[in-house]
């Protein structure tokens, strides 16, 4: 079983749609959770950290369910510029800082 | 977040040769990391570059193949030694955030092709 698993994608959605990505992780000792965005031939950029209480940043909402070891990202009112690969990332924390990346889910927003 | 640069941005190398990749940060950072992203794959951590001590390598990566230097708090190098076509990848350095300990920010990457 992979340490971090994501929806296979790709997701093809029209502008304005709401899209949700899911992610599960296998290590219950994981402490920190993130969503990164990676554009084609670019480096990953941190989109948002995910907190236990859930958090929102504009059109983006992230949720964490520790009991189910499940992370989600919701994008509302999709824009063409949201087209990218979204990476679910987990860390054991505790000072070690190793990031474990999911394979990514590709999103294509069309007019 | 810190500004991170990498050199070279890309290179095409012959098998059996070595390439050293540089990572420069515009501020002092405690932790620097080196990742590999093979074609069509996600990122895999190669090693953590510790200032003043040996790098810590992940399973599957060894110092003889990927020697790392970390001479100060703003700079690190990764060497890919005795290259083969299987080493063709993007190599990225990252740094830990100074304010949010577990967040990492990535350099632009070095695209390596081995022929």
PDB file of C-alpha atoms in Angstrom:
ATOM      1  CA  UNK A   1       0.000   0.000   0.000  1.00  0.00           C
ATOM      2  CA  UNK A   2       1.297   3.454  -0.897  1.00  0.00           C
ATOM      3  CA  UNK A   3       1.985   5.803   1.991  1.00  0.00           C
ATOM      4  CA  UNK A   4      -0.138   8.542   0.429  1.00  0.00           C
ATOM      5  CA  UNK A   5      -2.864   7.741  -2.078  1.00  0.00           C
ATOM      6  CA  UNK A   6      -4.859  10.167  -4.161  1.00  0.00           C
ATOM      7  CA  UNK A   7      -7.724  10.089  -6.623  1.00  0.00           C
ATOM      8  CA  UNK A   8      -6.238   9.006  -9.949  1.00  0.00           C
ATOM      9  CA  UNK A   9      -7.712  11.839 -12.039  1.00  0.00           C
ATOM     10  CA  UNK A  10      -7.573  13.582 -14.380  1.00  0.00           C
ATOM     11  CA  UNK A  11     -10.490  15.805 -13.481  1.00  0.00           C
ATOM     12  CA  UNK A  12     -11.874  17.784 -16.410  1.00  0.00           C
ATOM     13  CA  UNK A  13     -14.308  20.445 -15.204  1.00  0.00           C
ATOM     14  CA  UNK A  14     -15.883  23.610 -16.651  1.00  0.00           C
ATOM     15  CA  UNK A  15     -15.121  27.039 -15.264  1.00  0.00           C
ATOM     16  CA  UNK A  16     -17.208  27.770 -12.203  1.00  0.00           C
ATOM     17  CA  UNK A  17     -17.504  24.152 -11.138  1.00  0.00           C
ATOM     18  CA  UNK A  18     -16.759  22.843  -7.665  1.00  0.00           C
ATOM     19  CA  UNK A  19     -14.265  20.021  -7.531  1.00  0.00           C
ATOM     20  CA  UNK A  20     -13.093  17.871  -4.618  1.00  0.00           C
ATOM     21  CA  UNK A  21      -9.894  15.894  -4.261  1.00  0.00           C
ATOM     22  CA  UNK A  22      -9.447  13.108  -1.750  1.00  0.00           C
ATOM     23  CA  UNK A  23      -6.334  11.648  -0.208  1.00  0.00           C
ATOM     24  CA  UNK A  24      -5.620   8.896   2.323  1.00  0.00           C
ATOM     25  CA  UNK A  25      -2.430   8.233   4.255  1.00  0.00           C
ATOM     26  CA  UNK A  26      -1.250   5.012   5.835  1.00  0.00           C
ATOM     27  CA  UNK A  27       0.886   6.136   8.781  1.00  0.00           C
ATOM     28  CA  UNK A  28      -1.278   7.063  11.751  1.00  0.00           C
ATOM     29  CA  UNK A  29       1.715   8.825  13.337  1.00  0.00           C
ATOM     30  CA  UNK A  30       1.637  11.512  10.627  1.00  0.00           C
ATOM     31  CA  UNK A  31       1.592  14.974  12.134  1.00  0.00           C
ATOM     32  CA  UNK A  32       1.491  17.537   9.342  1.00  0.00           C
ATOM     33  CA  UNK A  33      -0.529  17.678   6.153  1.00  0.00           C
ATOM     34  CA  UNK A  34      -0.344  19.838   3.077  1.00  0.00           C
ATOM     35  CA  UNK A  35      -1.679  20.434  -0.378  1.00  0.00           C
ATOM     36  CA  UNK A  36       0.860  21.520  -2.974  1.00  0.00           C
ATOM     37  CA  UNK A  37       0.152  22.642  -6.494  1.00  0.00           C
ATOM     38  CA  UNK A  38       2.489  21.793  -9.359  1.00  0.00           C
ATOM     39  CA  UNK A  39       2.180  23.400 -12.763  1.00  0.00           C
ATOM     40  CA  UNK A  40       3.617  21.640 -15.798  1.00  0.00           C
ATOM     41  CA  UNK A  41       7.444  21.690 -15.746  1.00  0.00           C
ATOM     42  CA  UNK A  42       7.497  23.782 -12.572  1.00  0.00           C
ATOM     43  CA  UNK A  43       8.349  23.134  -8.961  1.00  0.00           C
ATOM     44  CA  UNK A  44       5.626  22.317  -6.400  1.00  0.00           C
ATOM     45  CA  UNK A  45       4.251  25.327  -4.591  1.00  0.00           C
ATOM     46  CA  UNK A  46       2.619  25.147  -1.197  1.00  0.00           C
ATOM     47  CA  UNK A  47      -1.095  25.761  -1.584  1.00  0.00           C
ATOM     48  CA  UNK A  48      -2.118  25.316   2.019  1.00  0.00           C
ATOM     49  CA  UNK A  49      -1.368  23.471   5.189  1.00  0.00           C
ATOM     50  CA  UNK A  50      -4.200  21.359   6.534  1.00  0.00           C
ATOM     51  CA  UNK A  51      -5.195  21.710  10.163  1.00  0.00           C
ATOM     52  CA  UNK A  52      -7.294  19.429  12.329  1.00  0.00           C
ATOM     53  CA  UNK A  53     -10.086  21.956  12.511  1.00  0.00           C
ATOM     54  CA  UNK A  54     -10.142  22.385   8.750  1.00  0.00           C
ATOM     55  CA  UNK A  55      -9.163  25.590   7.062  1.00  0.00           C
ATOM     56  CA  UNK A  56     -10.247  27.811   4.238  1.00  0.00           C
ATOM     57  CA  UNK A  57      -8.342  30.176   1.979  1.00  0.00           C
ATOM     58  CA  UNK A  58     -10.601  31.969  -0.439  1.00  0.00           C
ATOM     59  CA  UNK A  59     -12.044  29.403  -2.844  1.00  0.00           C
ATOM     60  CA  UNK A  60     -10.021  26.570  -1.316  1.00  0.00           C
ATOM     61  CA  UNK A  61     -11.107  24.506   1.686  1.00  0.00           C
ATOM     62  CA  UNK A  62      -9.052  21.710   3.228  1.00  0.00           C
ATOM     63  CA  UNK A  63     -10.317  19.121   5.682  1.00  0.00           C
ATOM     64  CA  UNK A  64      -8.517  16.540   7.795  1.00  0.00           C
ATOM     65  CA  UNK A  65     -10.036  13.447   9.388  1.00  0.00           C
ATOM     66  CA  UNK A  66      -7.385  11.828  11.576  1.00  0.00           C
ATOM     67  CA  UNK A  67      -9.591   8.915  12.567  1.00  0.00           C
ATOM     68  CA  UNK A  68     -10.085   7.925   8.935  1.00  0.00           C
ATOM     69  CA  UNK A  69      -6.608   9.130   7.887  1.00  0.00           C
ATOM     70  CA  UNK A  70      -8.235  11.155   5.159  1.00  0.00           C
ATOM     71  CA  UNK A  71      -7.532  14.597   3.706  1.00  0.00           C
ATOM     72  CA  UNK A  72      -9.619  16.536   1.225  1.00  0.00           C
ATOM     73  CA  UNK A  73      -9.327  19.683  -0.854  1.00  0.00           C
ATOM     74  CA  UNK A  74     -12.366  21.487  -2.198  1.00  0.00           C
ATOM     75  CA  UNK A  75     -12.054  24.111  -4.924  1.00  0.00           C
ATOM     76  CA  UNK A  76     -15.096  26.286  -5.514  1.00  0.00           C
ATOM     77  CA  UNK A  77     -15.809  28.428  -8.582  1.00  0.00           C
ATOM     78  CA  UNK A  78     -12.951  26.865 -10.589  1.00  0.00           C
ATOM     79  CA  UNK A  79     -10.852  29.160 -12.737  1.00  0.00           C
ATOM     80  CA  UNK A  80      -8.840  28.307 -15.827  1.00  0.00           C
ATOM     81  CA  UNK A  81      -5.750  29.178 -13.800  1.00  0.00           C
ATOM     82  CA  UNK A  82      -6.542  26.385 -11.338  1.00  0.00           C
ATOM     83  CA  UNK A  83      -5.475  23.841 -13.969  1.00  0.00           C
ATOM     84  CA  UNK A  84      -2.508  22.022 -12.434  1.00  0.00           C
ATOM     85  CA  UNK A  85      -1.558  18.862 -10.578  1.00  0.00           C
ATOM     86  CA  UNK A  86      -2.514  18.862  -6.904  1.00  0.00           C
ATOM     87  CA  UNK A  87      -0.228  16.943  -4.587  1.00  0.00           C
ATOM     88  CA  UNK A  88      -1.315  15.605  -1.222  1.00  0.00           C
ATOM     89  CA  UNK A  89       1.670  15.663   1.137  1.00  0.00           C
ATOM     90  CA  UNK A  90       2.165  14.219   4.593  1.00  0.00           C
ATOM     91  CA  UNK A  91       4.898  14.578   7.160  1.00  0.00           C
ATOM     92  CA  UNK A  92       5.682  12.633  10.298  1.00  0.00           C
ATOM     93  CA  UNK A  93       6.772  15.910  11.849  1.00  0.00           C
ATOM     94  CA  UNK A  94       8.493  15.528  15.190  1.00  0.00           C
ATOM     95  CA  UNK A  95      11.488  17.447  13.882  1.00  0.00           C
ATOM     96  CA  UNK A  96      12.259  15.066  11.051  1.00  0.00           C
ATOM     97  CA  UNK A  97      10.434  16.974   8.348  1.00  0.00           C
ATOM     98  CA  UNK A  98      10.431  14.288   5.671  1.00  0.00           C
ATOM     99  CA  UNK A  99       7.641  15.036   3.202  1.00  0.00           C
ATOM    100  CA  UNK A 100       5.862  12.098   1.609  1.00  0.00           C
ATOM    101  CA  UNK A 101       4.151  12.980  -1.642  1.00  0.00           C
ATOM    102  CA  UNK A 102       1.130  11.448  -3.228  1.00  0.00           C
ATOM    103  CA  UNK A 103       1.218  10.798  -6.953  1.00  0.00           C
ATOM    104  CA  UNK A 104      -0.922  13.863  -7.600  1.00  0.00           C
ATOM    105  CA  UNK A 105      -4.273  14.512  -9.204  1.00  0.00           C
ATOM    106  CA  UNK A 106      -4.406  16.456 -12.419  1.00  0.00           C
ATOM    107  CA  UNK A 107      -7.081  19.116 -12.808  1.00  0.00           C
ATOM    108  CA  UNK A 108      -8.000  20.626 -16.159  1.00  0.00           C
ATOM    109  CA  UNK A 109     -10.490  23.506 -16.086  1.00  0.00           C
ATOM    110  CA  UNK A 110     -11.997  24.323 -19.477  1.00  0.00           C
ATOM    111  CA  UNK A 111     -14.020  27.343 -20.673  1.00  0.00           C
TER     112      UNK A 111
ATOM    113  CA  UNK B   1       9.065  32.479   1.975  1.00  0.00           C
ATOM    114  CA  UNK B   2      12.740  32.212   1.049  1.00  0.00           C
ATOM    115  CA  UNK B   3      13.933  32.766  -2.511  1.00  0.00           C
ATOM    116  CA  UNK B   4      15.670  29.641  -3.782  1.00  0.00           C
ATOM    117  CA  UNK B   5      17.782  29.325  -6.913  1.00  0.00           C
ATOM    118  CA  UNK B   6      19.330  26.290  -8.521  1.00  0.00           C
ATOM    119  CA  UNK B   7      22.124  25.891 -11.049  1.00  0.00           C
ATOM    120  CA  UNK B   8      22.102  24.592 -13.683  1.00  0.00           C
ATOM    121  CA  UNK B   9      18.444  24.771 -14.644  1.00  0.00           C
ATOM    122  CA  UNK B  10      18.963  21.921 -17.078  1.00  0.00           C
ATOM    123  CA  UNK B  11      21.756  19.799 -18.497  1.00  0.00           C
ATOM    124  CA  UNK B  12      22.337  16.939 -20.869  1.00  0.00           C
ATOM    125  CA  UNK B  13      25.136  14.647 -19.736  1.00  0.00           C
ATOM    126  CA  UNK B  14      26.823  11.520 -20.983  1.00  0.00           C
ATOM    127  CA  UNK B  15      26.611   8.312 -19.020  1.00  0.00           C
ATOM    128  CA  UNK B  16      29.479   7.715 -16.651  1.00  0.00           C
ATOM    129  CA  UNK B  17      30.017  11.394 -15.912  1.00  0.00           C
ATOM    130  CA  UNK B  18      29.018  13.374 -12.815  1.00  0.00           C
ATOM    131  CA  UNK B  19      27.036  16.574 -12.382  1.00  0.00           C
ATOM    132  CA  UNK B  20      26.979  18.884  -9.386  1.00  0.00           C
ATOM    133  CA  UNK B  21      23.806  20.853  -8.762  1.00  0.00           C
ATOM    134  CA  UNK B  22      23.898  23.982  -6.638  1.00  0.00           C
ATOM    135  CA  UNK B  23      21.135  25.322  -4.426  1.00  0.00           C
ATOM    136  CA  UNK B  24      21.327  28.871  -3.062  1.00  0.00           C
ATOM    137  CA  UNK B  25      18.901  30.444  -0.599  1.00  0.00           C
ATOM    138  CA  UNK B  26      18.581  34.158   0.086  1.00  0.00           C
ATOM    139  CA  UNK B  27      18.370  33.670   3.859  1.00  0.00           C
ATOM    140  CA  UNK B  28      19.844  31.355   6.440  1.00  0.00           C
ATOM    141  CA  UNK B  29      17.898  28.133   6.830  1.00  0.00           C
ATOM    142  CA  UNK B  30      18.447  25.259   9.163  1.00  0.00           C
ATOM    143  CA  UNK B  31      17.157  22.449   7.021  1.00  0.00           C
ATOM    144  CA  UNK B  32      17.681  21.845   3.323  1.00  0.00           C
ATOM    145  CA  UNK B  33      16.447  18.860   1.395  1.00  0.00           C
ATOM    146  CA  UNK B  34      17.102  17.238  -1.963  1.00  0.00           C
ATOM    147  CA  UNK B  35      14.321  15.526  -3.910  1.00  0.00           C
ATOM    148  CA  UNK B  36      14.083  13.674  -7.192  1.00  0.00           C
ATOM    149  CA  UNK B  37      11.102  13.687  -9.534  1.00  0.00           C
ATOM    150  CA  UNK B  38      11.363  11.062 -12.226  1.00  0.00           C
ATOM    151  CA  UNK B  39       9.365  11.510 -15.443  1.00  0.00           C
ATOM    152  CA  UNK B  40       5.645  11.238 -14.760  1.00  0.00           C
ATOM    153  CA  UNK B  41       6.224  10.536 -11.072  1.00  0.00           C
ATOM    154  CA  UNK B  42       5.841  12.431  -7.847  1.00  0.00           C
ATOM    155  CA  UNK B  43       8.683  13.633  -5.625  1.00  0.00           C
ATOM    156  CA  UNK B  44      10.926  11.349  -3.599  1.00  0.00           C
ATOM    157  CA  UNK B  45      13.249  12.589  -0.871  1.00  0.00           C
ATOM    158  CA  UNK B  46      16.898  11.753  -1.527  1.00  0.00           C
ATOM    159  CA  UNK B  47      18.472  13.217   1.601  1.00  0.00           C
ATOM    160  CA  UNK B  48      18.397  15.910   4.235  1.00  0.00           C
ATOM    161  CA  UNK B  49      21.399  18.225   4.048  1.00  0.00           C
ATOM    162  CA  UNK B  50      22.564  19.151   7.528  1.00  0.00           C
ATOM    163  CA  UNK B  51      24.921  22.050   8.078  1.00  0.00           C
ATOM    164  CA  UNK B  52      28.048  20.931   9.863  1.00  0.00           C
ATOM    165  CA  UNK B  53      27.340  17.216   9.677  1.00  0.00           C
ATOM    166  CA  UNK B  54      26.838  14.392   7.210  1.00  0.00           C
ATOM    167  CA  UNK B  55      23.700  14.323   5.121  1.00  0.00           C
ATOM    168  CA  UNK B  56      20.967  11.892   6.115  1.00  0.00           C
ATOM    169  CA  UNK B  57      20.014   9.627   3.212  1.00  0.00           C
ATOM    170  CA  UNK B  58      16.692   7.931   2.599  1.00  0.00           C
ATOM    171  CA  UNK B  59      16.363   4.244   1.843  1.00  0.00           C
ATOM    172  CA  UNK B  60      17.530   3.517  -1.679  1.00  0.00           C
ATOM    173  CA  UNK B  61      19.923   6.451  -1.882  1.00  0.00           C
ATOM    174  CA  UNK B  62      23.613   6.273  -0.960  1.00  0.00           C
ATOM    175  CA  UNK B  63      26.338   8.809  -0.401  1.00  0.00           C
ATOM    176  CA  UNK B  64      28.641   7.369  -3.059  1.00  0.00           C
ATOM    177  CA  UNK B  65      26.008   7.971  -5.730  1.00  0.00           C
ATOM    178  CA  UNK B  66      24.597  11.264  -4.400  1.00  0.00           C
ATOM    179  CA  UNK B  67      27.253  13.069  -2.347  1.00  0.00           C
ATOM    180  CA  UNK B  68      25.934  16.234  -0.710  1.00  0.00           C
ATOM    181  CA  UNK B  69      27.715  19.226   0.720  1.00  0.00           C
ATOM    182  CA  UNK B  70      26.285  21.844   3.078  1.00  0.00           C
ATOM    183  CA  UNK B  71      29.085  24.289   3.807  1.00  0.00           C
ATOM    184  CA  UNK B  72      26.875  27.005   5.318  1.00  0.00           C
ATOM    185  CA  UNK B  73      23.278  27.933   6.102  1.00  0.00           C
ATOM    186  CA  UNK B  74      22.477  29.323   2.639  1.00  0.00           C
ATOM    187  CA  UNK B  75      24.042  26.840   0.241  1.00  0.00           C
ATOM    188  CA  UNK B  76      24.101  23.156  -0.642  1.00  0.00           C
ATOM    189  CA  UNK B  77      25.224  20.976  -3.522  1.00  0.00           C
ATOM    190  CA  UNK B  78      24.074  17.591  -4.748  1.00  0.00           C
ATOM    191  CA  UNK B  79      26.296  15.563  -7.049  1.00  0.00           C
ATOM    192  CA  UNK B  80      24.871  12.843  -9.245  1.00  0.00           C
ATOM    193  CA  UNK B  81      27.807  10.503  -9.785  1.00  0.00           C
ATOM    194  CA  UNK B  82      28.594   7.973 -12.510  1.00  0.00           C
ATOM    195  CA  UNK B  83      25.341   8.797 -14.247  1.00  0.00           C
ATOM    196  CA  UNK B  84      23.182   6.380 -16.187  1.00  0.00           C
ATOM    197  CA  UNK B  85      20.009   7.080 -18.211  1.00  0.00           C
ATOM    198  CA  UNK B  86      17.967   6.003 -15.159  1.00  0.00           C
ATOM    199  CA  UNK B  87      19.235   9.142 -13.399  1.00  0.00           C
ATOM    200  CA  UNK B  88      17.340  11.328 -15.873  1.00  0.00           C
ATOM    201  CA  UNK B  89      15.045  13.282 -13.580  1.00  0.00           C
ATOM    202  CA  UNK B  90      14.277  16.655 -12.159  1.00  0.00           C
ATOM    203  CA  UNK B  91      16.295  17.327  -9.011  1.00  0.00           C
ATOM    204  CA  UNK B  92      14.845  19.845  -6.572  1.00  0.00           C
ATOM    205  CA  UNK B  93      16.135  21.366  -3.394  1.00  0.00           C
ATOM    206  CA  UNK B  94      13.809  22.602  -0.720  1.00  0.00           C
ATOM    207  CA  UNK B  95      14.111  24.512   2.517  1.00  0.00           C
ATOM    208  CA  UNK B  96      12.125  24.447   5.696  1.00  0.00           C
ATOM    209  CA  UNK B  97      10.149  27.514   6.643  1.00  0.00           C
ATOM    210  CA  UNK B  98      11.655  29.653   9.376  1.00  0.00           C
ATOM    211  CA  UNK B  99       8.241  30.464  10.809  1.00  0.00           C
ATOM    212  CA  UNK B 100       6.229  27.291  10.190  1.00  0.00           C
ATOM    213  CA  UNK B 101       8.586  24.499  10.967  1.00  0.00           C
ATOM    214  CA  UNK B 102       7.056  21.738   8.881  1.00  0.00           C
ATOM    215  CA  UNK B 103       6.372  23.695   5.698  1.00  0.00           C
ATOM    216  CA  UNK B 104       8.855  23.417   2.840  1.00  0.00           C
ATOM    217  CA  UNK B 105       9.478  25.582  -0.194  1.00  0.00           C
ATOM    218  CA  UNK B 106      11.070  24.333  -3.378  1.00  0.00           C
ATOM    219  CA  UNK B 107      13.647  25.640  -5.772  1.00  0.00           C
ATOM    220  CA  UNK B 108      12.896  25.694  -9.512  1.00  0.00           C
ATOM    221  CA  UNK B 109      14.583  22.355 -10.106  1.00  0.00           C
ATOM    222  CA  UNK B 110      17.354  21.037 -12.354  1.00  0.00           C
ATOM    223  CA  UNK B 111      16.217  18.995 -15.340  1.00  0.00           C
ATOM    224  CA  UNK B 112      18.848  16.336 -16.024  1.00  0.00           C
ATOM    225  CA  UNK B 113      18.951  14.150 -19.115  1.00  0.00           C
ATOM    226  CA  UNK B 114      21.543  11.402 -19.316  1.00  0.00           C
ATOM    227  CA  UNK B 115      22.322   9.997 -22.737  1.00  0.00           C
TER     228      UNK B 115
END
